[in-house]
Coordinates of C-alpha atoms in Angstrom, one line a residue:
Chain H
X1 CA 21.5 62.7 -31.7
X2 CA 17.9 61.7 -31.5
X3 CA 17.2 58.9 -33.9
X4 CA 14.7 56.2 -33.8
X5 CA 16.3 52.8 -33.5
X6 CA 13.8 50.0 -34.0
X7 CA 13.4 47.2 -31.4
X8 CA 14.1 44.6 -34.1
X9 CA 17.1 42.5 -33.2
X10 CA 19.3 42.0 -36.2
X11 CA 22.2 40.2 -34.5
X12 CA 22.1 38.0 -31.4
X13 CA 25.3 36.7 -30.0
X14 CA 25.0 34.1 -27.3
X15 CA 28.0 32.8 -25.2
X16 CA 30.3 33.1 -28.2
X17 CA 33.7 31.5 -27.5
X18 CA 37.0 31.2 -29.4
X19 CA 40.0 29.3 -28.2
X20 CA 43.5 29.3 -29.6
X21 CA 45.2 26.2 -28.2
X22 CA 44.9 26.9 -24.5
X23 CA 44.3 30.6 -24.7
X24 CA 40.7 31.8 -24.6
X25 CA 40.5 34.7 -27.0
X26 CA 36.7 35.2 -26.6
X27 CA 35.2 34.0 -23.4
X28 CA 31.5 33.3 -23.9
X29 CA 30.3 36.8 -24.6
X30 CA 26.6 37.7 -25.3
X31 CA 25.1 40.8 -26.8
X32 CA 22.4 42.0 -29.2
X33 CA 22.5 44.6 -31.9
X34 CA 19.3 46.3 -33.1
X35 CA 18.4 47.3 -36.6
X36 CA 19.8 50.7 -37.5
X37 CA 22.0 50.9 -34.5
X38 CA 25.7 51.7 -34.5
X39 CA 27.3 49.2 -32.1
X40 CA 30.9 49.7 -30.9
X41 CA 33.2 47.1 -29.5
X42 CA 35.8 48.9 -27.6
X43 CA 38.9 47.6 -26.0
X44 CA 42.7 47.4 -26.0
X45 CA 44.7 45.3 -28.5
X46 CA 44.3 41.6 -27.8
X47 CA 40.9 42.0 -26.0
X48 CA 39.2 39.8 -28.6
X49 CA 37.4 42.5 -30.6
X50 CA 38.6 41.4 -34.0
X51 CA 38.2 37.7 -33.3
X52 CA 34.6 38.4 -32.2
X53 CA 33.9 40.3 -35.4
X54 CA 35.5 37.7 -37.6
X55 CA 33.4 34.9 -36.0
X56 CA 30.2 36.8 -36.8
X57 CA 31.5 37.6 -40.3
X58 CA 31.9 33.8 -40.9
X59 CA 35.7 34.2 -41.4
X60 CA 36.7 32.4 -38.3
X61 CA 35.3 29.1 -36.9
X62 CA 33.1 29.5 -33.8
X63 CA 34.3 27.2 -31.0
X64 CA 31.3 27.7 -28.7
X65 CA 28.0 29.5 -28.4
X66 CA 26.0 30.9 -31.3
X67 CA 25.7 34.0 -33.4
X68 CA 22.4 34.6 -35.2
X69 CA 22.2 37.3 -37.9
X70 CA 18.8 38.2 -39.3
X71 CA 17.5 34.9 -38.0
X72 CA 20.4 32.9 -39.6
X73 CA 22.7 30.8 -37.5
X74 CA 26.1 32.1 -38.7
X75 CA 27.9 28.8 -38.2
X76 CA 25.3 26.9 -40.2
X77 CA 24.6 29.3 -43.0
X78 CA 27.9 31.1 -43.8
X79 CA 27.2 31.8 -47.4
X80 CA 23.7 33.2 -46.7
X81 CA 25.1 35.3 -44.0
X82 CA 27.8 36.7 -46.2
X83 CA 25.2 37.7 -48.7
X84 CA 23.6 40.1 -46.2
X85 CA 26.7 41.6 -44.5
X86 CA 29.2 44.1 -45.7
X87 CA 32.7 44.2 -44.4
X88 CA 35.1 47.1 -44.6
X89 CA 38.6 45.7 -44.0
X90 CA 41.1 47.6 -41.9
X91 CA 43.3 48.6 -44.8
X92 CA 41.1 48.4 -47.8
X93 CA 43.0 47.2 -50.9
X94 CA 41.9 46.9 -54.5
X95 CA 43.6 45.4 -57.4
X96 CA 45.4 47.9 -59.5
X97 CA 44.8 48.8 -63.2
X98 CA 41.1 48.1 -62.7
X99 CA 38.5 50.8 -63.3
X100 CA 36.1 51.8 -60.5
X101 CA 33.2 50.8 -62.7
X102 CA 34.8 47.3 -63.2
X103 CA 35.5 46.9 -59.5
X104 CA 31.9 47.7 -58.6
X105 CA 30.7 45.2 -61.2
X106 CA 33.0 42.6 -59.8
X107 CA 31.9 43.2 -56.2
X108 CA 28.2 43.1 -57.3
X109 CA 28.9 39.9 -59.2
X110 CA 30.5 38.3 -56.1
X111 CA 27.0 38.7 -54.6
X112 CA 25.5 37.4 -57.9
X113 CA 24.1 40.8 -58.6
X114 CA 24.2 43.3 -61.5
X115 CA 24.2 47.0 -60.7
X116 CA 23.7 50.2 -62.6
X117 CA 27.3 51.2 -62.1
X118 CA 26.9 54.8 -63.3
X119 CA 24.0 55.5 -61.0
X120 CA 25.8 53.8 -58.2
X121 CA 28.9 55.9 -58.5
X122 CA 26.9 59.1 -59.1
X123 CA 25.2 58.5 -55.8
X124 CA 28.5 58.8 -54.0
X125 CA 29.9 61.6 -56.1
X126 CA 32.3 59.3 -57.9
X127 CA 30.5 59.3 -61.2
X128 CA 33.3 61.2 -63.0
X129 CA 35.8 58.7 -61.7
X130 CA 34.1 55.7 -63.2
X131 CA 37.0 55.1 -65.6
X132 CA 39.8 55.9 -63.2
X133 CA 41.8 53.3 -61.4
X134 CA 41.7 53.1 -57.6
X135 CA 45.4 53.9 -57.4
X136 CA 44.6 57.3 -58.9
X137 CA 42.0 58.3 -56.3
X138 CA 42.7 60.7 -53.4
X139 CA 42.6 59.3 -49.9
X140 CA 39.1 60.5 -49.2
X141 CA 37.8 59.2 -52.5
X142 CA 39.4 55.9 -51.9
X143 CA 37.7 55.7 -48.5
X144 CA 34.4 56.6 -49.9
X145 CA 34.8 54.1 -52.7
X146 CA 35.8 51.3 -50.4
X147 CA 32.7 51.8 -48.3
X148 CA 30.5 52.0 -51.4
X149 CA 32.0 48.8 -52.7
X150 CA 31.3 47.0 -49.4
X151 CA 27.6 48.1 -49.6
X152 CA 27.1 47.2 -53.2
X153 CA 24.6 44.5 -52.3
X154 CA 22.7 46.6 -49.8
X155 CA 23.6 44.6 -46.8
X156 CA 21.7 44.5 -43.5
X157 CA 24.7 44.8 -41.3
X158 CA 28.0 46.6 -42.0
X159 CA 31.2 45.6 -40.1
X160 CA 34.2 47.8 -39.7
X161 CA 37.3 46.6 -37.9
X162 CA 39.3 49.4 -36.5
X163 CA 38.3 51.6 -39.4
X164 CA 40.3 54.7 -38.4
X165 CA 43.5 53.1 -37.1
X166 CA 46.4 54.8 -38.8
X167 CA 44.4 57.6 -40.4
X168 CA 45.1 61.3 -40.0
X169 CA 42.5 63.4 -38.2
X170 CA 40.8 64.6 -41.3
X171 CA 40.5 61.2 -42.8
X172 CA 39.1 60.0 -39.5
X173 CA 36.4 62.6 -39.3
X174 CA 35.7 62.0 -43.0
X175 CA 35.1 58.4 -42.2
X176 CA 32.9 59.1 -39.3
X177 CA 30.6 61.1 -41.5
X178 CA 30.5 58.2 -44.0
X179 CA 29.6 55.8 -41.3
X180 CA 26.8 58.1 -40.2
X181 CA 25.5 58.1 -43.7
X182 CA 25.5 54.3 -43.8
X183 CA 23.6 54.3 -40.5
X184 CA 21.1 56.7 -41.9
X185 CA 20.3 54.2 -44.6
X186 CA 19.0 51.9 -41.9
X187 CA 22.0 49.6 -42.0
X188 CA 23.2 48.4 -38.7
X189 CA 26.8 49.2 -38.1
X190 CA 29.1 47.2 -35.9
X191 CA 32.6 48.5 -35.5
X192 CA 35.6 47.9 -33.3
X193 CA 37.9 50.7 -32.1
X194 CA 40.3 51.6 -29.5
X195 CA 39.6 55.2 -29.7
X196 CA 37.3 56.4 -27.0
X197 CA 36.3 59.6 -28.8
X198 CA 35.3 57.7 -31.9
X199 CA 33.1 55.4 -29.8
X200 CA 31.6 58.4 -28.1
X201 CA 30.8 60.2 -31.3
X202 CA 29.6 57.3 -33.4
X203 CA 28.1 54.6 -31.3
X204 CA 24.6 54.3 -29.9
X205 CA 25.9 51.5 -27.6
X206 CA 29.2 50.2 -26.6
X207 CA 30.5 46.9 -25.4
X208 CA 33.8 47.3 -23.6
X209 CA 35.9 44.2 -24.0
X210 CA 39.0 43.1 -22.0
X211 CA 40.7 39.8 -22.0
X212 CA 38.0 38.1 -24.0
X213 CA 35.1 39.3 -21.8
X214 CA 32.6 42.1 -22.1
X215 CA 33.1 44.1 -18.9
X216 CA 30.5 46.8 -19.7
X217 CA 27.7 47.3 -22.2
X218 CA 25.6 50.5 -22.4
X219 CA 25.2 53.8 -24.2
X220 CA 28.2 56.0 -24.0
X221 CA 26.1 58.5 -22.0
X222 CA 25.1 55.9 -19.4
X223 CA 28.6 54.6 -19.1
X224 CA 29.8 58.1 -18.3
X225 CA 26.9 58.8 -16.0
X226 CA 27.5 55.6 -14.1
X227 CA 31.1 56.5 -13.6
X228 CA 30.3 60.0 -12.4
X229 CA 27.7 58.5 -10.1
X230 CA 30.6 56.7 -8.4
X231 CA 32.1 60.1 -7.6
X232 CA 34.7 60.1 -10.4
X233 CA 36.3 63.5 -11.2
X234 CA 38.8 64.3 -13.8
X235 CA 41.9 65.9 -12.5
X236 CA 42.1 68.3 -15.4
X237 CA 39.6 70.9 -16.5
X238 CA 37.9 69.8 -19.7
X239 CA 38.3 72.3 -22.5
X240 CA 35.5 72.9 -25.0
X241 CA 38.0 72.2 -27.9
X242 CA 41.1 70.0 -28.2
X243 CA 44.2 70.2 -30.3
X244 CA 42.7 68.1 -33.0
X245 CA 39.9 70.7 -33.4
X246 CA 42.6 73.4 -33.7
X247 CA 44.4 71.5 -36.4
X248 CA 41.2 70.9 -38.4
X249 CA 40.2 74.5 -37.9
X250 CA 43.6 75.8 -39.1
X251 CA 44.0 73.5 -42.1
X252 CA 40.4 74.2 -43.1
X253 CA 40.1 70.6 -44.1
X254 CA 37.3 69.5 -41.9
X255 CA 34.2 67.7 -43.0
X256 CA 33.6 70.1 -45.9
X257 CA 36.6 68.9 -47.8
X258 CA 35.3 65.4 -48.4
Chain B
X1 CA 16.8 33.6 -48.0
X2 CA 17.3 33.6 -51.8
X3 CA 19.5 30.9 -53.2
X4 CA 21.8 31.7 -56.0
X5 CA 21.1 29.7 -59.2
X6 CA 23.9 28.0 -61.1
X7 CA 23.4 30.5 -63.8
X8 CA 24.0 33.4 -61.4
X9 CA 27.1 31.7 -60.0
X10 CA 28.5 31.3 -63.5
X11 CA 27.6 34.9 -64.2
X12 CA 29.9 35.8 -61.3
X13 CA 32.7 33.7 -62.8
X14 CA 32.2 35.4 -66.1
X15 CA 32.4 38.9 -64.6
X16 CA 35.6 38.1 -62.7
X17 CA 37.1 36.6 -65.8
X18 CA 36.3 39.6 -68.0
X19 CA 37.6 42.1 -65.5
X20 CA 40.9 40.3 -65.0
X21 CA 41.3 39.7 -68.7
X22 CA 41.0 43.4 -69.4
X23 CA 43.3 44.1 -66.5
X24 CA 46.0 41.9 -68.0
X25 CA 46.2 44.1 -71.1
X26 CA 46.8 47.2 -69.1
X27 CA 49.8 45.6 -67.3
X28 CA 52.9 46.0 -69.4
X29 CA 54.9 43.7 -67.2
X30 CA 52.3 41.0 -67.5
X31 CA 52.2 41.4 -71.3
X32 CA 55.9 41.1 -71.5
X33 CA 56.0 37.9 -69.4
X34 CA 52.9 36.5 -71.1
X35 CA 53.6 37.1 -74.7
X36 CA 57.2 38.2 -75.3
X37 CA 59.1 36.2 -72.8
X38 CA 58.2 32.8 -74.4
X39 CA 59.0 34.3 -77.8
X40 CA 62.4 35.3 -76.7
X41 CA 63.0 31.7 -75.7
X42 CA 61.6 30.6 -79.0
X43 CA 64.1 32.8 -80.9
X44 CA 67.0 31.7 -78.7
X45 CA 66.4 28.0 -78.8
X46 CA 64.9 28.0 -82.3
X47 CA 68.0 29.7 -83.4
X48 CA 70.3 27.2 -81.7
X49 CA 68.5 24.2 -83.0
X50 CA 68.1 25.6 -86.5
X51 CA 71.9 26.0 -86.9
X52 CA 73.5 23.1 -85.1
X53 CA 70.9 20.8 -83.5
X54 CA 68.9 19.9 -86.6
X55 CA 71.7 19.4 -89.0
X56 CA 74.2 16.7 -89.3
X57 CA 77.4 17.0 -91.3
X58 CA 77.8 13.9 -93.5
X59 CA 79.9 12.8 -96.4
X60 CA 78.5 10.6 -99.1
X61 CA 80.6 8.0 -100.7
X62 CA 78.9 6.4 -103.7
X63 CA 79.7 3.7 -106.1
X64 CA 76.5 4.0 -107.9
X65 CA 74.8 6.6 -110.1
X66 CA 71.3 5.1 -109.9
X67 CA 68.3 7.5 -109.9
X68 CA 67.5 6.7 -106.3
X69 CA 70.9 7.9 -105.2
X70 CA 70.6 11.1 -107.3
X71 CA 67.1 11.8 -105.9
X72 CA 68.5 11.4 -102.4
X73 CA 71.3 13.9 -103.0
X74 CA 68.9 16.5 -104.5
X75 CA 66.3 16.2 -101.7
X76 CA 69.0 16.2 -99.0
X77 CA 70.4 19.4 -100.5
X78 CA 66.9 21.0 -100.1
X79 CA 66.3 19.7 -96.6
X80 CA 69.3 21.2 -94.9
X81 CA 69.2 18.6 -92.2
X82 CA 71.9 16.5 -93.7
X83 CA 74.7 18.8 -94.7
X84 CA 76.6 16.9 -97.4
X85 CA 80.3 17.8 -97.6
X86 CA 80.8 17.5 -101.3
X87 CA 84.6 17.8 -101.0
X88 CA 84.9 14.4 -99.3
X89 CA 84.0 11.6 -101.6
X90 CA 86.4 8.7 -100.8
X91 CA 86.0 6.4 -97.8
X92 CA 89.5 7.1 -96.7
X93 CA 89.0 10.9 -96.6
X94 CA 85.6 10.4 -94.9
X95 CA 87.1 8.2 -92.1
X96 CA 89.8 10.8 -91.5
X97 CA 87.3 13.6 -91.3
X98 CA 85.2 11.6 -88.9
X99 CA 88.0 11.0 -86.5
X100 CA 88.8 14.6 -86.6
X101 CA 85.2 15.4 -85.7
X102 CA 84.5 17.2 -88.9
X103 CA 81.8 14.8 -89.9
X104 CA 79.0 13.3 -87.9
X105 CA 78.6 10.3 -90.2
X106 CA 79.3 8.9 -93.7
X107 CA 76.7 7.4 -95.9
X108 CA 77.9 4.8 -98.3
X109 CA 75.9 3.8 -101.3
X110 CA 77.2 0.5 -102.8
X111 CA 77.4 -0.2 -106.5
X112 CA 74.2 -2.4 -106.4
X113 CA 72.1 0.3 -104.8
X114 CA 68.9 0.8 -106.7
X115 CA 69.3 -2.4 -108.8
X116 CA 66.3 -4.6 -109.3
X117 CA 66.0 -7.5 -106.8
X118 CA 62.9 -9.7 -106.5
X119 CA 61.2 -7.6 -109.1
X120 CA 61.7 -4.2 -107.5
X121 CA 64.5 -1.9 -106.9
X122 CA 66.3 -2.2 -103.6
X123 CA 69.6 -1.4 -101.9
X124 CA 71.3 -1.0 -98.6
X125 CA 73.0 2.2 -97.7
X126 CA 75.5 2.0 -94.9
X127 CA 75.8 4.7 -92.3
X128 CA 79.3 4.8 -90.9
X129 CA 80.1 6.5 -87.6
X130 CA 82.7 6.5 -85.0
X131 CA 82.3 5.2 -81.5
X132 CA 82.0 8.5 -79.8
X133 CA 79.8 9.8 -82.6
X134 CA 77.3 6.9 -82.1
X135 CA 74.4 9.1 -81.1
X136 CA 74.7 11.3 -84.1
X137 CA 75.4 8.4 -86.4
X138 CA 72.3 6.5 -85.2
X139 CA 70.3 9.7 -85.7
X140 CA 71.5 10.1 -89.2
X141 CA 70.7 6.4 -89.9
X142 CA 67.2 6.8 -88.5
X143 CA 66.7 10.0 -90.3
X144 CA 67.9 8.5 -93.6
X145 CA 65.6 5.6 -93.2
X146 CA 62.4 7.5 -92.2
X147 CA 62.9 10.7 -94.2
X148 CA 64.1 9.3 -97.5
X149 CA 63.8 5.6 -97.7
X150 CA 60.4 5.0 -96.1
X151 CA 58.6 7.3 -98.6
X152 CA 60.5 5.8 -101.5
X153 CA 59.7 2.3 -100.3
X154 CA 56.1 3.3 -99.8
X155 CA 56.0 4.4 -103.4
X156 CA 57.4 1.2 -104.6
X157 CA 55.0 -1.0 -102.7
X158 CA 52.1 1.1 -104.0
X159 CA 53.0 0.3 -107.6
X160 CA 53.9 -3.4 -107.1
X161 CA 51.3 -4.6 -104.7
X162 CA 47.9 -3.1 -105.6
X163 CA 46.1 -4.7 -102.6
X164 CA 48.1 -3.0 -100.0
X165 CA 46.4 -0.2 -98.0
X166 CA 47.3 3.4 -98.9
X167 CA 50.8 3.9 -97.7
X168 CA 51.4 6.7 -95.4
X169 CA 54.6 8.5 -94.5
X170 CA 55.6 7.8 -91.0
X171 CA 56.3 10.9 -89.1
X172 CA 56.7 9.4 -85.7
X173 CA 60.3 8.5 -86.1
X174 CA 61.5 11.3 -88.1
X175 CA 64.0 13.3 -86.3
X176 CA 63.7 17.0 -86.3
X177 CA 65.2 18.4 -83.2
X178 CA 63.2 21.6 -83.7
X179 CA 60.0 19.5 -83.2
X180 CA 61.4 18.6 -79.8
X181 CA 62.6 22.0 -79.0
X182 CA 59.3 23.6 -79.9
X183 CA 57.2 21.2 -77.9
X184 CA 59.6 21.8 -75.0
X185 CA 59.1 25.6 -75.4
X186 CA 55.4 25.1 -75.4
X187 CA 55.8 23.2 -72.2
X188 CA 58.0 26.0 -70.8
X189 CA 55.4 28.6 -71.7
X190 CA 52.6 26.6 -70.1
X191 CA 54.7 26.1 -67.0
X192 CA 55.5 29.8 -66.7
X193 CA 52.0 31.0 -67.1
X194 CA 50.4 28.3 -64.9
X195 CA 52.8 28.3 -62.0
X196 CA 54.7 31.6 -62.0
X197 CA 51.5 33.5 -62.6
X198 CA 49.6 32.4 -59.5
X199 CA 52.6 32.2 -57.2
X200 CA 53.4 35.8 -57.9
X201 CA 49.9 37.1 -57.9
X202 CA 48.3 35.3 -55.0
X203 CA 50.7 36.4 -52.2
X204 CA 50.3 40.0 -53.5
X205 CA 46.5 39.7 -53.4
X206 CA 46.7 38.3 -49.9
X207 CA 49.1 41.0 -48.7
X208 CA 46.7 43.7 -50.0
X209 CA 43.8 42.0 -48.3
X210 CA 42.0 41.7 -51.7
X211 CA 41.3 38.0 -51.2
X212 CA 40.2 38.6 -47.6
X213 CA 37.7 41.0 -48.9
X214 CA 36.4 38.5 -51.4
X215 CA 36.2 36.0 -48.6
X216 CA 33.5 38.2 -46.9
X217 CA 31.3 37.8 -50.0
X218 CA 29.4 34.6 -50.9
X219 CA 32.0 33.9 -53.6
X220 CA 33.0 30.3 -53.6
X221 CA 36.5 29.0 -54.1
X222 CA 35.5 27.1 -57.2
X223 CA 34.0 30.2 -58.7
X224 CA 37.2 32.0 -58.1
X225 CA 39.3 29.2 -59.5
X226 CA 37.1 28.7 -62.5
X227 CA 37.4 32.4 -63.4
X228 CA 41.2 32.1 -63.2
X229 CA 41.2 28.9 -65.2
X230 CA 39.1 30.5 -67.9
X231 CA 41.5 33.5 -68.0
X232 CA 44.6 31.3 -68.2
X233 CA 43.1 29.1 -70.8
X234 CA 42.2 32.0 -73.1
X235 CA 45.4 33.9 -72.5
X236 CA 47.4 30.7 -72.7
X237 CA 45.9 29.8 -76.1
X238 CA 46.7 33.3 -77.4
X239 CA 50.3 33.0 -76.2
X240 CA 50.8 29.5 -77.7
X241 CA 49.0 30.6 -80.8
X242 CA 51.6 33.4 -81.3
X243 CA 54.4 30.9 -80.6
X244 CA 53.0 28.5 -83.3
X245 CA 52.6 31.3 -85.8
X246 CA 56.2 32.4 -85.2
X247 CA 57.5 28.9 -85.3
X248 CA 55.7 28.1 -88.5
X249 CA 56.7 31.2 -90.4
X250 CA 60.3 31.6 -89.2
X251 CA 61.4 28.2 -88.1
X252 CA 59.5 26.1 -90.7
X253 CA 57.5 24.2 -88.1
X254 CA 55.1 21.9 -89.9
X255 CA 51.9 21.3 -88.0
X256 CA 50.3 18.2 -89.4
X257 CA 47.8 17.6 -86.6
X258 CA 44.3 18.8 -86.2
X259 CA 44.2 22.3 -84.7
X260 CA 41.0 21.7 -82.8
X261 CA 42.4 18.7 -81.1
X262 CA 45.6 20.6 -80.4
X263 CA 43.7 23.4 -78.8
X264 CA 41.7 21.1 -76.6
X265 CA 44.9 19.3 -75.6
X266 CA 46.6 22.6 -74.8
X267 CA 43.7 23.9 -72.7
X268 CA 43.7 20.7 -70.8
X269 CA 47.5 21.1 -70.2
X270 CA 47.2 24.7 -69.2
X271 CA 44.5 23.9 -66.7
X272 CA 46.5 21.0 -65.3
X273 CA 49.7 23.0 -64.8
X274 CA 47.6 25.9 -63.4
X275 CA 46.4 23.6 -60.7
X276 CA 49.9 23.3 -59.4
X277 CA 50.3 27.1 -59.4
X278 CA 46.9 27.4 -57.6
X279 CA 48.0 24.9 -55.0
X280 CA 51.2 26.7 -54.2
X281 CA 50.0 30.2 -54.6
X282 CA 46.7 29.5 -52.8
X283 CA 48.4 27.9 -49.9
X284 CA 51.3 30.3 -49.4
X285 CA 50.8 33.2 -47.1
X286 CA 53.5 35.3 -48.7
X287 CA 56.2 35.3 -51.4
X288 CA 58.7 33.8 -49.0
X289 CA 56.6 30.7 -48.7
X290 CA 55.6 30.5 -52.4
X291 CA 59.0 30.9 -54.1
X292 CA 61.0 28.1 -52.6
X293 CA 58.2 25.6 -53.0
X294 CA 57.6 26.7 -56.5
X295 CA 61.2 26.2 -57.3
X296 CA 61.2 22.7 -55.9
X297 CA 58.3 21.8 -58.0
X298 CA 59.3 23.6 -61.2
X299 CA 63.0 22.8 -61.6
X300 CA 62.7 19.1 -61.9
X301 CA 60.0 19.5 -64.5
X302 CA 61.9 22.3 -66.3
X303 CA 65.0 20.2 -66.7
X304 CA 63.7 16.6 -66.9
X305 CA 60.3 16.8 -68.6
X306 CA 61.9 17.8 -72.0
X307 CA 61.5 21.6 -72.0
X308 CA 65.1 22.5 -72.9
X309 CA 66.8 19.1 -73.0
X310 CA 65.2 16.4 -75.1
X311 CA 64.3 13.4 -73.0
X312 CA 65.4 10.8 -75.6
X313 CA 69.0 11.8 -74.7
X314 CA 68.5 10.9 -71.1
X315 CA 69.3 7.5 -69.5
X316 CA 66.4 5.1 -69.7
X317 CA 65.9 4.9 -65.9
X318 CA 65.6 8.7 -65.7
X319 CA 63.1 8.6 -68.6
X320 CA 61.0 6.1 -66.9
X321 CA 60.8 8.3 -63.8
X322 CA 60.2 11.5 -65.6
X323 CA 57.5 9.9 -67.7
X324 CA 55.3 10.4 -64.7
X325 CA 56.0 14.1 -64.2
X326 CA 52.9 16.2 -65.0
X327 CA 54.7 18.2 -67.6
X328 CA 56.1 15.3 -69.6
X329 CA 52.9 14.1 -71.1
X330 CA 52.0 17.7 -71.8
X331 CA 55.2 18.2 -73.9
X332 CA 55.0 14.8 -75.5
X333 CA 51.3 15.1 -76.3
X334 CA 51.7 18.6 -77.8
X335 CA 54.5 17.2 -80.1
X336 CA 52.6 14.1 -81.0
X337 CA 49.5 16.0 -82.1
X338 CA 51.2 19.0 -83.6
X339 CA 54.1 17.6 -85.6
X340 CA 53.3 13.9 -85.8
X341 CA 49.6 14.2 -86.5
X342 CA 48.4 11.9 -83.7
X343 CA 44.8 12.2 -82.5
X344 CA 43.6 12.6 -79.0
X345 CA 42.3 9.0 -79.1
X346 CA 45.9 7.8 -79.6
X347 CA 47.2 9.7 -76.6
X348 CA 45.8 7.4 -74.0
X349 CA 49.0 7.2 -71.9
X350 CA 49.6 10.9 -71.9
X351 CA 46.0 11.8 -71.2
X352 CA 45.8 9.1 -68.5
X353 CA 48.8 10.5 -66.6
X354 CA 47.4 14.0 -67.0
X355 CA 44.0 13.1 -65.7
X356 CA 45.4 11.5 -62.6
X357 CA 47.5 14.6 -61.9
X358 CA 44.5 16.8 -62.6
X359 CA 42.6 15.1 -59.8
X360 CA 45.5 15.1 -57.4
X361 CA 46.5 18.7 -58.1
X362 CA 43.0 20.2 -57.8
X363 CA 42.3 18.1 -54.7
X364 CA 45.3 19.7 -53.1
X365 CA 44.5 23.2 -54.5
X366 CA 41.0 23.2 -53.0
X367 CA 42.2 21.7 -49.7
X368 CA 45.0 24.1 -49.0
X369 CA 43.6 27.3 -50.4
X370 CA 43.7 30.2 -47.9
X371 CA 42.0 33.6 -48.5
X372 CA 44.5 35.4 -46.3

């Protein structure tokens, strides 16, 4: 993966802190995300990934430190920040009995914008579904639609909180491809995950969080290299394919089936 | 950073309103509860009040054959509110029938009824009723006075005293229990749409993460609320319009008030009651939180604000408390405008109470609203 990532900083997080009563959920973490980068926050449940994301998304109050997105202080300008971010929820839900075209119009309107719905849906191969309801879409179509809807206002940063949790392998790979497409549009992507393979495939850089702290921050390659440099060896021979690849090969529903 | 103009913000409200409005008509359950459910109540309660509630069984004992007496008998026969039992025409028989509960009251016309006195015809009819039939008896007496005698009196005054202002039939004391029933049913429909709508929909939207998703956009709570208000006002007016149409064609409801004022008043009412629903639904994280709270708020209003049980039959102390419930001025006001021809300017007390509630309710709604 040789892509050019600009040096422009789109998000700057400085000593960000969140406390719930006595418990420190996020303990003064700092990191930066560049324009066009896919940035992963990795960690076990309860590490503070979601809380970090929600503070940057303006959904949760910041108790200490600052987050600056495209030059805007998130705590001071929540509405301006919301106008330039897209958020893909963990389990995307849409109201029923509403046409795709209407939902797109509605989301655009939430940002105060009008869109050419037909062109918009054509671009993501959902043009013929414009008059369908979301509940009648296939899983893959729903995923595609959800991401499309979150990007209706052409945001600068796209957030995904554990996007593939609970998905089957095909849907996961499907989503990875969609995320890569978003990245290729020059939109910075920030995602949380607890799947290492996902982080390795998708992310340009990773912050590993544990107990509210960032304990490592680098490219996946460097993180592995550093570990190997310490003399780490796996006690099992690494195969060139794993069981997931077998499954996808046999069912023939890999990326092509999107 | 571009700022959104007010025009743009209202455009957002409009799109949300239109989308959700269209959605409603694709939802069979919603259509049932919005349009048919209130009509079912209308038929049930309209039917009840049409057969027993609005009519009183009376006997007429007369010692006169004056024209005024005859006119009364003819028009009472057309009205169907006083059902005259023609088989009973002596005082003795009437008294016996009353003690047996066959009659609600007996109207006695004395021999001098309709004779000239001080230059114009006059007379005093006596309404007789038993101790335990006092309520019905008084109602018959009041009805007799306002429905038959007041217009007649008005006619007499007009001819004998030329300088008097144009006489007007007083509707405000006329007793038609369907007027009360219908206003109550309007209140019930407003209550249903305004409270049960949001408390069912909001927890569902929260569960599906739909509100959370909207929360990540620059959409403001007031924009969201306004789009819902608009939707409820339009759909509410349609529902109530259907109810009026049915009541007027099938139950002989006479609307004497100004339709425009009525519509304004009903929209104001719908928005007020919706505020209660928005408070509860907006606050509740799930159905389990919403339902009990909604019941606590709805039940007192349902039973004490005059939806199904007329308030005039309640003890005075209870009336003076329930006067201040948000739904009471809604029901009273709707009745005063629709069937008694009052104007908005004459509804100071009702509008005052509603305005105070409006502020309180929306203050709460905005304070407690949660997107998830």
